[in-house]
Coordinates of C-alpha atoms in Angstrom, one line a residue:
X1197 CA 217.5 85.2 118.2
X1198 CA 218.4 82.5 120.8
X1199 CA 219.1 79.1 119.5
X1200 CA 216.4 76.9 120.4
X1201 CA 217.5 74.0 123.6
X1202 CA 217.9 70.8 122.7
X1203 CA 215.5 68.6 124.6
X1204 CA 217.0 66.5 127.5
X1205 CA 215.3 62.8 127.4
X1206 CA 215.6 60.9 130.7
X1207 CA 215.1 57.0 129.9
X1208 CA 213.8 55.4 133.2
X1209 CA 215.4 52.1 134.8
X1210 CA 212.4 50.1 133.6
X1211 CA 213.0 51.1 129.9
X1212 CA 216.4 49.6 129.7
X1213 CA 216.9 46.7 127.6
X1214 CA 218.1 43.6 130.0
X1215 CA 219.3 40.1 128.3
X1216 CA 217.4 38.1 130.5
X1217 CA 218.7 34.8 128.5
X1218 CA 222.5 36.3 129.0
X1219 CA 221.8 37.3 132.3
X1220 CA 220.3 33.8 133.6
X1221 CA 223.1 31.9 132.2
X1222 CA 225.0 33.7 133.7
X1223 CA 223.3 33.6 137.4
X1224 CA 223.7 29.2 136.2
X1225 CA 227.3 29.6 135.7
X1226 CA 227.9 31.3 139.0
X1227 CA 225.7 29.2 141.1
X1228 CA 226.3 26.0 139.8
X1229 CA 223.6 23.8 141.2
X1230 CA 220.1 24.5 141.6
X1231 CA 220.5 27.3 138.9
X1232 CA 216.9 27.9 138.4
X1233 CA 216.3 29.1 141.9
X1234 CA 218.9 31.2 142.3
X1235 CA 217.5 32.7 139.0
X1236 CA 214.0 33.2 139.8
X1237 CA 215.4 34.4 143.5
X1238 CA 218.1 37.1 142.0
X1239 CA 215.4 38.5 139.5
X1240 CA 213.1 39.2 142.5
X1241 CA 216.3 41.0 143.9
X1242 CA 216.4 42.8 141.1
X1243 CA 212.8 44.0 140.6
X1244 CA 212.4 44.8 144.1
X1245 CA 212.0 48.2 145.6
X1246 CA 211.9 47.5 149.2
X1247 CA 214.5 47.3 151.8
X1248 CA 214.1 43.6 152.0
X1249 CA 213.1 41.7 149.0
X1250 CA 210.7 38.9 149.3
X1251 CA 212.8 35.6 149.0
X1252 CA 213.1 32.9 151.1
X1253 CA 216.1 30.4 150.9
X1254 CA 214.9 27.7 152.4
X1255 CA 218.3 25.7 151.9
X1256 CA 219.8 28.2 154.2
X1257 CA 217.5 28.3 157.1
X1258 CA 217.5 24.2 157.1
X1259 CA 221.2 24.0 157.0
X1260 CA 222.4 27.1 158.7
X1261 CA 226.0 27.8 158.2
X1262 CA 226.8 24.9 156.5
X1263 CA 225.0 26.5 153.2
X1264 CA 227.1 29.5 153.4
X1265 CA 229.9 27.4 153.9
X1266 CA 228.9 25.7 150.6
X1267 CA 228.8 29.0 149.0
X1268 CA 231.8 30.4 150.4
X1269 CA 230.1 32.9 152.1
X1270 CA 232.7 32.7 155.1
X1271 CA 231.3 35.7 157.1
X1272 CA 227.8 34.7 157.0
X1273 CA 229.0 30.9 158.3
X1274 CA 231.2 32.5 161.3
X1275 CA 228.1 35.2 162.1
X1276 CA 225.6 32.2 162.3
X1277 CA 227.5 29.7 163.6
X1278 CA 228.0 31.4 166.6
X1279 CA 224.3 32.7 166.8
X1280 CA 223.1 29.4 166.5
X1281 CA 225.6 27.7 169.2
X1282 CA 224.3 30.3 171.3
X1283 CA 220.8 29.3 171.1
X1284 CA 221.9 25.6 171.3
X1285 CA 223.5 26.4 174.7
X1286 CA 220.5 27.8 175.9
X1287 CA 218.4 24.6 174.7
X1288 CA 221.0 22.2 176.5
X1289 CA 220.8 24.6 179.4
X1290 CA 217.3 24.0 179.7
X1291 CA 216.7 20.4 179.1
X1292 CA 219.7 18.5 180.6
X1293 CA 221.6 21.6 182.2
X1294 CA 221.1 22.6 185.6
X1295 CA 221.0 26.2 186.1
X1296 CA 221.5 26.4 189.5
X1297 CA 224.4 24.0 190.0
X1298 CA 227.1 26.4 191.0
X1299 CA 224.6 28.1 193.7
X1300 CA 223.6 24.3 194.7
X1301 CA 227.4 23.3 195.2
X1302 CA 227.8 26.7 197.1
X1303 CA 225.0 25.5 199.4
X1304 CA 226.7 22.3 200.1
X1305 CA 229.9 23.9 200.7
X1306 CA 228.3 26.1 203.5
X1307 CA 226.2 23.1 204.9
X1308 CA 229.3 21.4 205.3
X1309 CA 230.8 24.1 207.6
X1310 CA 227.4 24.8 209.3
X1311 CA 228.1 20.8 210.8
X1312 CA 232.3 21.8 211.5
X1313 CA 231.0 25.0 213.3
X1314 CA 228.3 22.5 215.7
X1315 CA 231.1 20.1 215.9
X1316 CA 233.7 22.8 217.6
X1317 CA 230.9 23.8 219.4
X1318 CA 230.3 20.5 220.8
X1319 CA 233.7 20.1 221.7
X1320 CA 234.1 23.4 223.5
X1321 CA 234.6 23.9 227.2
X1322 CA 234.0 27.5 227.5
X1323 CA 230.6 28.9 227.1
X1324 CA 232.3 32.0 225.1
X1325 CA 233.5 29.5 222.4
X1326 CA 230.5 27.5 222.4
X1327 CA 228.1 30.7 221.8
X1328 CA 230.4 32.1 219.4
X1329 CA 230.5 28.7 217.1
X1330 CA 226.7 28.3 217.6
X1331 CA 226.4 32.1 216.1
X1332 CA 228.5 31.0 213.3
X1333 CA 226.6 27.7 212.4
X1334 CA 223.8 29.8 213.0
X1335 CA 225.1 32.6 210.2
X1336 CA 226.1 29.9 207.9
X1337 CA 223.3 27.9 207.8
X1338 CA 221.2 30.7 207.1
X1339 CA 223.4 31.4 204.1
X1340 CA 223.0 27.8 203.0
X1341 CA 219.2 27.8 203.0
X1342 CA 219.4 31.4 200.9
X1343 CA 221.4 29.5 198.3
X1344 CA 219.6 26.0 198.1
X1345 CA 216.7 28.7 197.8
X1346 CA 218.1 30.4 195.1
X1347 CA 219.4 27.2 193.5
X1348 CA 215.7 25.9 193.3
X1349 CA 214.1 29.2 191.7
X1350 CA 216.7 28.9 188.6
X1351 CA 216.2 25.2 187.9
X1352 CA 212.8 26.1 187.8
X1353 CA 213.5 28.7 185.5
X1354 CA 214.8 25.7 183.4
X1355 CA 211.7 25.5 181.1
X1356 CA 211.7 29.3 180.4
X1357 CA 215.4 29.1 179.3
X1358 CA 214.3 26.2 176.8
X1359 CA 211.5 28.1 175.7
X1360 CA 214.1 31.4 175.1
X1361 CA 216.8 29.3 173.4
X1362 CA 214.2 27.6 170.7
X1363 CA 212.4 30.8 169.9
X1364 CA 216.2 32.3 169.6
X1365 CA 217.0 29.4 167.0
X1366 CA 213.8 29.8 165.3
X1367 CA 214.7 33.5 164.8
X1368 CA 218.2 33.0 163.6
X1369 CA 216.9 30.1 161.0
X1370 CA 214.6 32.5 160.0
X1371 CA 216.8 35.5 159.7
X1372 CA 219.2 33.4 157.5
X1373 CA 216.6 31.8 155.3
X1374 CA 215.4 36.0 154.8
X1375 CA 219.1 37.2 154.1
X1376 CA 220.8 34.1 152.1
X1377 CA 219.6 35.1 148.8
X1378 CA 220.5 38.6 148.9
X1379 CA 224.3 38.0 150.6
X1380 CA 224.3 35.2 147.5
X1381 CA 223.4 38.0 145.2
X1382 CA 226.1 40.4 146.2
X1383 CA 228.6 37.8 146.1
X1384 CA 227.1 37.4 142.2
X1385 CA 227.6 40.8 141.3
X1386 CA 231.0 40.7 142.7
X1387 CA 231.8 37.7 140.8
X1388 CA 230.7 39.5 137.8
X1389 CA 233.2 42.4 138.2
X1390 CA 236.3 40.3 138.7
X1391 CA 235.6 36.5 138.4
X1392 CA 239.2 35.4 139.3
X1393 CA 238.6 37.2 143.1
X1394 CA 235.3 35.3 144.0
X1395 CA 234.7 31.6 144.1
X1396 CA 231.7 30.6 142.8
X1397 CA 229.5 27.2 142.7
X1398 CA 229.1 25.0 145.4
X1399 CA 232.2 23.3 146.1
X1400 CA 232.5 20.1 147.9
X1401 CA 235.6 21.1 150.0
X1402 CA 233.6 23.9 151.2
X1403 CA 231.1 21.9 152.6
X1404 CA 233.3 19.5 154.2
X1405 CA 235.6 22.3 155.6
X1406 CA 231.8 23.7 157.3
X1407 CA 231.0 20.6 158.5
X1408 CA 234.5 19.8 160.0
X1409 CA 234.4 23.1 161.6
X1410 CA 231.0 23.2 163.2
X1411 CA 231.3 19.6 164.1
X1412 CA 234.5 20.7 166.2
X1413 CA 233.5 23.8 167.8
X1414 CA 229.9 23.7 168.3
X1415 CA 229.7 20.2 170.4
X1416 CA 232.4 21.4 172.5
X1417 CA 231.1 24.9 173.3
X1418 CA 227.6 23.2 173.8
X1419 CA 229.2 20.7 176.3
X1420 CA 231.3 23.3 178.4
X1421 CA 228.0 25.4 179.1
X1422 CA 225.4 23.3 179.5
X1423 CA 226.9 19.8 181.5
X1424 CA 228.0 21.3 185.0
X1425 CA 231.2 18.5 185.0
X1426 CA 234.8 19.7 185.6
X1427 CA 236.2 18.2 182.2
X1428 CA 240.1 19.0 182.5
X1429 CA 240.5 18.3 179.2
X1430 CA 238.3 21.6 178.2
X1431 CA 239.4 24.1 180.7
X1432 CA 242.8 24.0 180.9
X1433 CA 245.2 22.3 178.0
X1434 CA 247.0 19.6 179.3
X1435 CA 250.7 20.6 179.3
X1436 CA 252.0 18.4 181.6
X1437 CA 250.9 15.5 179.8
X1438 CA 252.3 16.9 176.6
X1439 CA 255.8 17.4 178.4
X1440 CA 255.7 13.9 179.7
X1441 CA 254.7 12.5 176.2
X1442 CA 257.8 14.8 174.9
X1443 CA 260.5 14.7 177.7
X1444 CA 259.8 11.6 179.5
X1445 CA 258.3 11.5 182.8
X1446 CA 260.0 13.4 185.6
X1447 CA 261.4 15.9 183.4
X1448 CA 259.7 18.9 184.0
X1449 CA 257.5 20.9 181.5
X1450 CA 258.6 22.1 177.8
X1451 CA 258.4 25.5 179.7
X1452 CA 261.2 24.8 181.7
X1453 CA 263.4 23.0 179.7
X1454 CA 263.3 25.9 177.0
X1455 CA 263.6 28.6 179.3
X1456 CA 266.7 26.9 180.9
X1457 CA 268.2 26.5 177.3
X1458 CA 267.4 30.0 176.4
X1459 CA 268.9 31.6 179.4
X1460 CA 272.4 29.3 178.5
X1461 CA 272.7 30.4 175.2
X1462 CA 272.1 33.9 176.7
X1463 CA 274.8 33.5 179.3
X1464 CA 277.2 31.9 176.5
X1465 CA 276.6 34.9 174.3
X1466 CA 277.1 37.3 176.8
X1467 CA 280.4 36.3 178.3
X1468 CA 281.6 35.4 174.4
X1469 CA 280.8 38.8 173.8
X1470 CA 281.4 40.5 176.3
X1471 CA 283.9 43.0 175.0
X1472 CA 281.7 44.0 172.2
X1473 CA 278.7 45.0 174.8
X1474 CA 280.9 47.0 177.1
X1475 CA 282.2 49.2 173.7
X1476 CA 278.8 49.6 172.6
X1477 CA 277.7 50.8 176.2
X1478 CA 281.0 53.4 176.2
X1479 CA 280.1 54.8 173.2
X1480 CA 276.2 55.3 174.3
X1481 CA 277.9 56.4 177.5
X1482 CA 279.9 59.0 175.8
X1483 CA 277.1 60.5 173.8
X1484 CA 275.1 60.5 176.9
X1485 CA 277.9 62.7 179.1
X1486 CA 278.2 65.1 176.7
X1487 CA 274.2 65.6 176.6
X1488 CA 274.1 65.8 179.9
X1489 CA 277.2 68.1 181.1
X1490 CA 275.6 70.5 178.4
X1491 CA 272.0 70.4 179.7
X1492 CA 273.1 70.1 183.8
X1493 CA 276.5 71.0 184.1
X1494 CA 275.5 74.5 182.3
X1495 CA 274.5 77.3 184.1
X1496 CA 270.2 76.9 184.4
X1497 CA 269.4 80.2 183.3
X1498 CA 271.6 80.0 180.2
X1499 CA 270.0 76.3 179.3
X1500 CA 266.6 77.9 179.7
X1501 CA 267.5 81.0 177.6
X1502 CA 268.8 78.8 174.7
X1503 CA 265.7 76.4 174.6
X1504 CA 263.4 79.3 174.4
X1505 CA 265.3 81.2 171.7
X1506 CA 265.2 77.8 170.0
X1507 CA 261.8 77.7 170.2
X1508 CA 261.3 81.0 169.1
X1509 CA 263.4 80.7 166.3
X1510 CA 262.0 77.2 165.2
X1511 CA 258.3 77.9 165.8
X1512 CA 257.3 81.2 166.7
X1513 CA 256.8 83.6 169.8
X1514 CA 253.7 81.8 170.8
X1515 CA 255.6 78.1 171.2
X1516 CA 258.5 80.1 173.0
X1517 CA 255.8 81.6 175.6
X1518 CA 254.9 77.8 175.8
X1519 CA 258.1 76.4 176.1
X1520 CA 258.9 79.1 178.8
X1521 CA 255.9 78.2 180.8
X1522 CA 256.7 74.6 180.8
X1523 CA 260.5 75.3 181.5
X1524 CA 258.8 77.3 184.7
X1525 CA 256.8 74.7 185.9
X1526 CA 259.6 72.3 186.0
X1527 CA 261.9 74.4 187.5
X1528 CA 259.2 75.8 190.1
X1529 CA 258.3 72.3 191.1
X1530 CA 261.8 71.0 191.7
X1531 CA 262.1 68.6 188.2
X1532 CA 265.1 70.7 186.6
X1533 CA 267.7 68.5 187.0
X1534 CA 265.8 64.9 186.4
X1535 CA 264.1 66.9 183.4
X1536 CA 267.5 67.9 181.8
X1537 CA 268.4 64.2 182.7
X1538 CA 265.2 63.0 180.4
X1539 CA 266.0 65.4 178.0
X1540 CA 269.8 63.8 177.9
X1541 CA 268.3 60.4 177.5
X1542 CA 265.7 61.3 175.1
X1543 CA 268.1 63.7 173.0
X1544 CA 271.0 60.8 173.1
X1545 CA 268.3 58.0 172.1
X1546 CA 266.9 60.1 169.5
X1547 CA 270.3 61.3 168.0
X1548 CA 271.1 57.5 167.8
X1549 CA 268.2 56.7 166.3
X1550 CA 268.0 59.2 163.7
X1551 CA 272.0 58.6 162.7
X1552 CA 271.5 54.9 162.4
X1553 CA 267.7 55.2 160.9
X1554 CA 267.9 57.8 158.4
X1555 CA 270.5 55.9 156.4
X1556 CA 269.1 52.9 156.8
X1557 CA 265.4 54.1 156.0
X1558 CA 267.1 55.9 152.5
X1559 CA 268.7 52.1 151.5
X1560 CA 265.5 50.1 152.1
X1561 CA 263.7 53.0 150.2
X1562 CA 266.2 52.3 147.1
X1563 CA 266.6 48.9 147.6
X1564 CA 262.9 46.4 147.6
X1565 CA 265.0 43.5 148.5
X1566 CA 266.7 44.7 151.2
X1567 CA 263.3 46.1 152.8
X1568 CA 261.9 42.9 152.7
X1569 CA 264.5 41.4 154.2
X1570 CA 264.3 43.7 157.0
X1571 CA 260.6 44.3 157.4
X1572 CA 260.3 41.3 159.7
X1573 CA 262.8 42.9 162.2
X1574 CA 261.3 46.0 162.1
X1575 CA 257.6 44.3 162.4
X1576 CA 259.4 42.6 165.7
X1577 CA 260.9 45.4 167.2
X1578 CA 257.8 47.6 167.1
X1579 CA 255.3 44.9 167.9
X1580 CA 257.3 43.1 171.0
X1581 CA 256.4 44.8 174.4
X1582 CA 258.3 47.4 175.7
X1583 CA 259.4 45.2 178.7
X1584 CA 260.5 42.4 177.0
X1585 CA 263.2 44.5 175.3
X1586 CA 264.2 45.0 179.1
X1587 CA 265.3 41.2 179.0
X1588 CA 267.8 40.9 176.4
X1589 CA 268.9 44.2 177.4
X1590 CA 269.8 43.3 181.0
X1591 CA 271.8 40.4 180.0
X1592 CA 274.0 41.7 177.6
X1593 CA 274.6 45.5 178.3
X1594 CA 273.9 45.0 182.3
X1595 CA 271.8 48.3 183.9
X1596 CA 271.6 51.9 184.0
X1597 CA 270.9 54.9 181.7
X1598 CA 272.9 53.7 178.8
X1599 CA 271.5 50.4 178.5
X1600 CA 268.2 52.6 178.9
X1601 CA 269.1 54.1 175.9
X1602 CA 269.8 50.9 173.8
X1603 CA 266.2 49.7 174.6
X1604 CA 264.8 53.0 173.7
X1605 CA 266.3 52.6 170.6
X1606 CA 265.0 49.3 169.4
X1607 CA 261.6 50.7 170.3
X1608 CA 261.9 54.2 169.0
X1609 CA 264.0 53.3 166.0
X1610 CA 261.3 51.6 163.3
X1611 CA 259.1 54.6 162.6
X1612 CA 262.0 56.6 161.4
X1613 CA 263.1 53.7 159.2
X1614 CA 260.0 52.8 157.8
X1615 CA 258.9 56.7 156.7
X1616 CA 262.0 57.6 155.4
X1617 CA 262.0 54.4 153.7
X1618 CA 258.7 55.3 152.3
X1619 CA 259.8 59.1 151.4
X1620 CA 262.1 57.7 149.3
X1621 CA 260.2 55.3 147.6
X1622 CA 257.6 58.4 146.9
X1623 CA 259.7 60.4 144.8
X1624 CA 258.4 60.3 141.5
X1625 CA 260.4 58.6 138.8
X1626 CA 260.1 61.2 136.3
X1627 CA 261.8 63.4 138.5
X1628 CA 264.7 61.6 139.0
X1629 CA 264.8 61.0 135.3
X1630 CA 265.1 64.6 134.4
X1631 CA 267.5 65.1 137.5
X1632 CA 269.6 61.9 135.6
X1633 CA 269.4 63.6 131.8
X1634 CA 270.8 66.9 133.3
X1635 CA 273.5 65.0 134.2
X1636 CA 273.1 64.5 138.3
X1637 CA 275.6 61.8 140.0
X1638 CA 273.7 59.0 142.2
X1639 CA 275.2 61.6 144.8
X1640 CA 273.8 64.8 143.6
X1641 CA 270.6 62.9 142.9
X1642 CA 269.9 61.7 146.5
X1643 CA 271.5 64.9 148.3
X1644 CA 269.8 67.4 146.0
X1645 CA 266.2 65.7 144.7
X1646 CA 265.5 62.6 146.6
X1647 CA 266.2 63.8 150.1
X1648 CA 264.5 67.1 150.0
X1649 CA 261.4 65.6 148.2
X1650 CA 261.0 63.2 151.0
X1651 CA 262.1 65.2 153.8
X1652 CA 258.3 65.8 155.0
X1653 CA 258.3 61.9 155.7
X1654 CA 261.7 61.9 157.3
X1655 CA 260.7 64.7 159.8
X1656 CA 257.2 62.9 160.3
X1657 CA 259.6 59.8 161.3
X1658 CA 261.7 61.8 163.5
X1659 CA 258.7 63.3 165.2
X1660 CA 257.4 60.2 165.8
X1661 CA 260.8 59.0 167.1
X1662 CA 261.1 61.6 169.4
X1663 CA 257.7 60.6 171.1
X1664 CA 257.7 57.3 171.2
X1665 CA 261.4 57.8 173.1
X1666 CA 259.6 59.7 175.7
X1667 CA 257.3 57.0 176.4
X1668 CA 260.0 54.6 177.2
X1669 CA 261.3 57.0 179.7
X1670 CA 259.0 55.7 182.3
X1671 CA 260.0 51.9 181.1
X1672 CA 263.9 52.3 181.6
X1673 CA 263.2 53.5 185.2
X1674 CA 263.3 49.7 185.7
X1675 CA 266.4 48.6 184.8
X1676 CA 268.2 52.0 186.6
X1677 CA 267.2 54.4 184.4
X1678 CA 266.9 58.0 185.9
X1679 CA 265.7 61.4 185.0
X1680 CA 261.5 61.4 185.5
X1681 CA 261.1 58.1 184.8
X1682 CA 262.5 57.2 188.0
X1683 CA 259.9 60.0 189.9
X1684 CA 257.3 58.2 188.3
X1685 CA 258.3 54.7 189.3
X1686 CA 258.9 55.9 192.7
X1687 CA 255.2 57.3 193.0
X1688 CA 253.9 54.2 191.5
X1689 CA 255.7 52.2 194.3
X1690 CA 254.5 54.1 197.3
X1691 CA 250.7 54.9 195.7
X1692 CA 251.8 58.8 195.6
X1693 CA 249.0 60.1 193.8
X1694 CA 250.3 64.0 193.7
X1695 CA 254.0 63.4 193.0
X1696 CA 252.9 61.1 190.1
X1697 CA 250.7 63.4 188.3
X1698 CA 252.9 66.6 188.7
X1699 CA 255.9 64.2 187.5
X1700 CA 253.6 63.4 184.4
X1701 CA 252.5 66.7 183.8
X1702 CA 256.1 67.0 183.4
X1703 CA 256.8 64.7 180.9
X1704 CA 254.4 65.7 178.8
X1705 CA 255.2 69.3 178.9
X1706 CA 258.4 68.0 177.7
X1707 CA 257.1 65.9 174.9
X1708 CA 254.8 69.1 173.8
X1709 CA 257.6 71.3 173.7
X1710 CA 260.1 69.1 171.5
X1711 CA 257.3 67.9 169.4
X1712 CA 256.6 71.8 168.5
X1713 CA 260.3 72.8 168.2
X1714 CA 260.5 70.1 165.7
X1715 CA 257.6 70.8 163.6
X1716 CA 258.3 74.2 163.6
X1717 CA 261.8 73.7 162.5
X1718 CA 260.8 71.8 159.7
X1719 CA 257.7 74.3 158.5
X1720 CA 259.9 77.1 158.2
X1721 CA 262.6 75.2 156.7
X1722 CA 259.8 74.4 154.0

């Protein structure tokens, strides 16, 4: 016999007991001023079944963004401040603005040109010149009449612009009133979850900040877009006036003074450290020359065969076939020598990035203090535009392929450092403790536990470094770098669309081949 199944009872949401007194006290504690009004509004929101609860906040509608600022709802403050400013701009254009001012100025300039042409026609002695100037004057007069007509038409639209602005302002105010309580109720729910992270009540400092921001932003924008007057203070920063105040009259600008000072310091540093910089260039050139000799000095069939076999052994026959097709494309179009030079440049850059970056990443992964100190430098290396790297590189190391490799290292090293550090920090502490418990030394722990477990993240960093180094190939051609980047640069200079695209495809195939080989080798190793 089957046992009788237990009946499952479902409790409706309306049957759940709610301590209304505690809830009301909580709402009053959260909102502070006008607590009773918000208690009623929040109850309507809690009991509502539709999309938009039937509540309206008159203070939010009348005070606009100031109400949102007083309640620390800054997202709503900025959104409706922008919308209200847009509405007031339309109202200002309709009341005191001149919508056709630009066309009227153009018409006046054209009218002045008409008078000039007529004066030149009256001063001419040849009939041909008289006819030419008269024709030009007639054409300009037609253009001026057209501009005057368009300006008058736009000025006639001022009442419509005013009505549009008023309608938009009413809509924005109504929208603020309807959604204010719902937005504030969501903030109250977040406050119930974590009161320490959500500001409650109506704070005077927020009201003052909202008023100051509104008074500082709204009038200037409304004035700028409604009053058709060239007010230089709003159009351009008074750089010269500030420079004169700081440096004195006739002593240039802050930009020129700072630029001259930096240039002098860089020249002095380059002169003082010339031997060190020359040694760095010599070391990089030695690595580059070795790779160049191996790739270009060796017979091309040998190089192509080695690359294809490497692809096959690392990533399988499909990648080997794709590698052979890519190399055939490069060779048949005459890019073999410059492509191998590009591979040498990228290879030297990646080799140096890996040799320097992985030990730094291991150190940063094991020392939080060291990573905190180095993080701003890594941020600077990644966020500074690539072209900016070329300026100090030229100043300290000159031009050519070795300085180009140094610029590429600066650009391509951060990913391998960051991802190596991330992988090292991701090794579970329990595994490290178990290895230490079994007698592993610090070197054994690093070599046999931490690095193997962090290897997926490390290889991802190496892959990103390869691709970022390839992306610098075209940029370093600006300072004398060779390879396919030089071909692309020449195509850009002469607007040679075909050669530029063909060279770009060659770089693309090199990037794909390198990526597939590295990823295939990593998967096979795992």
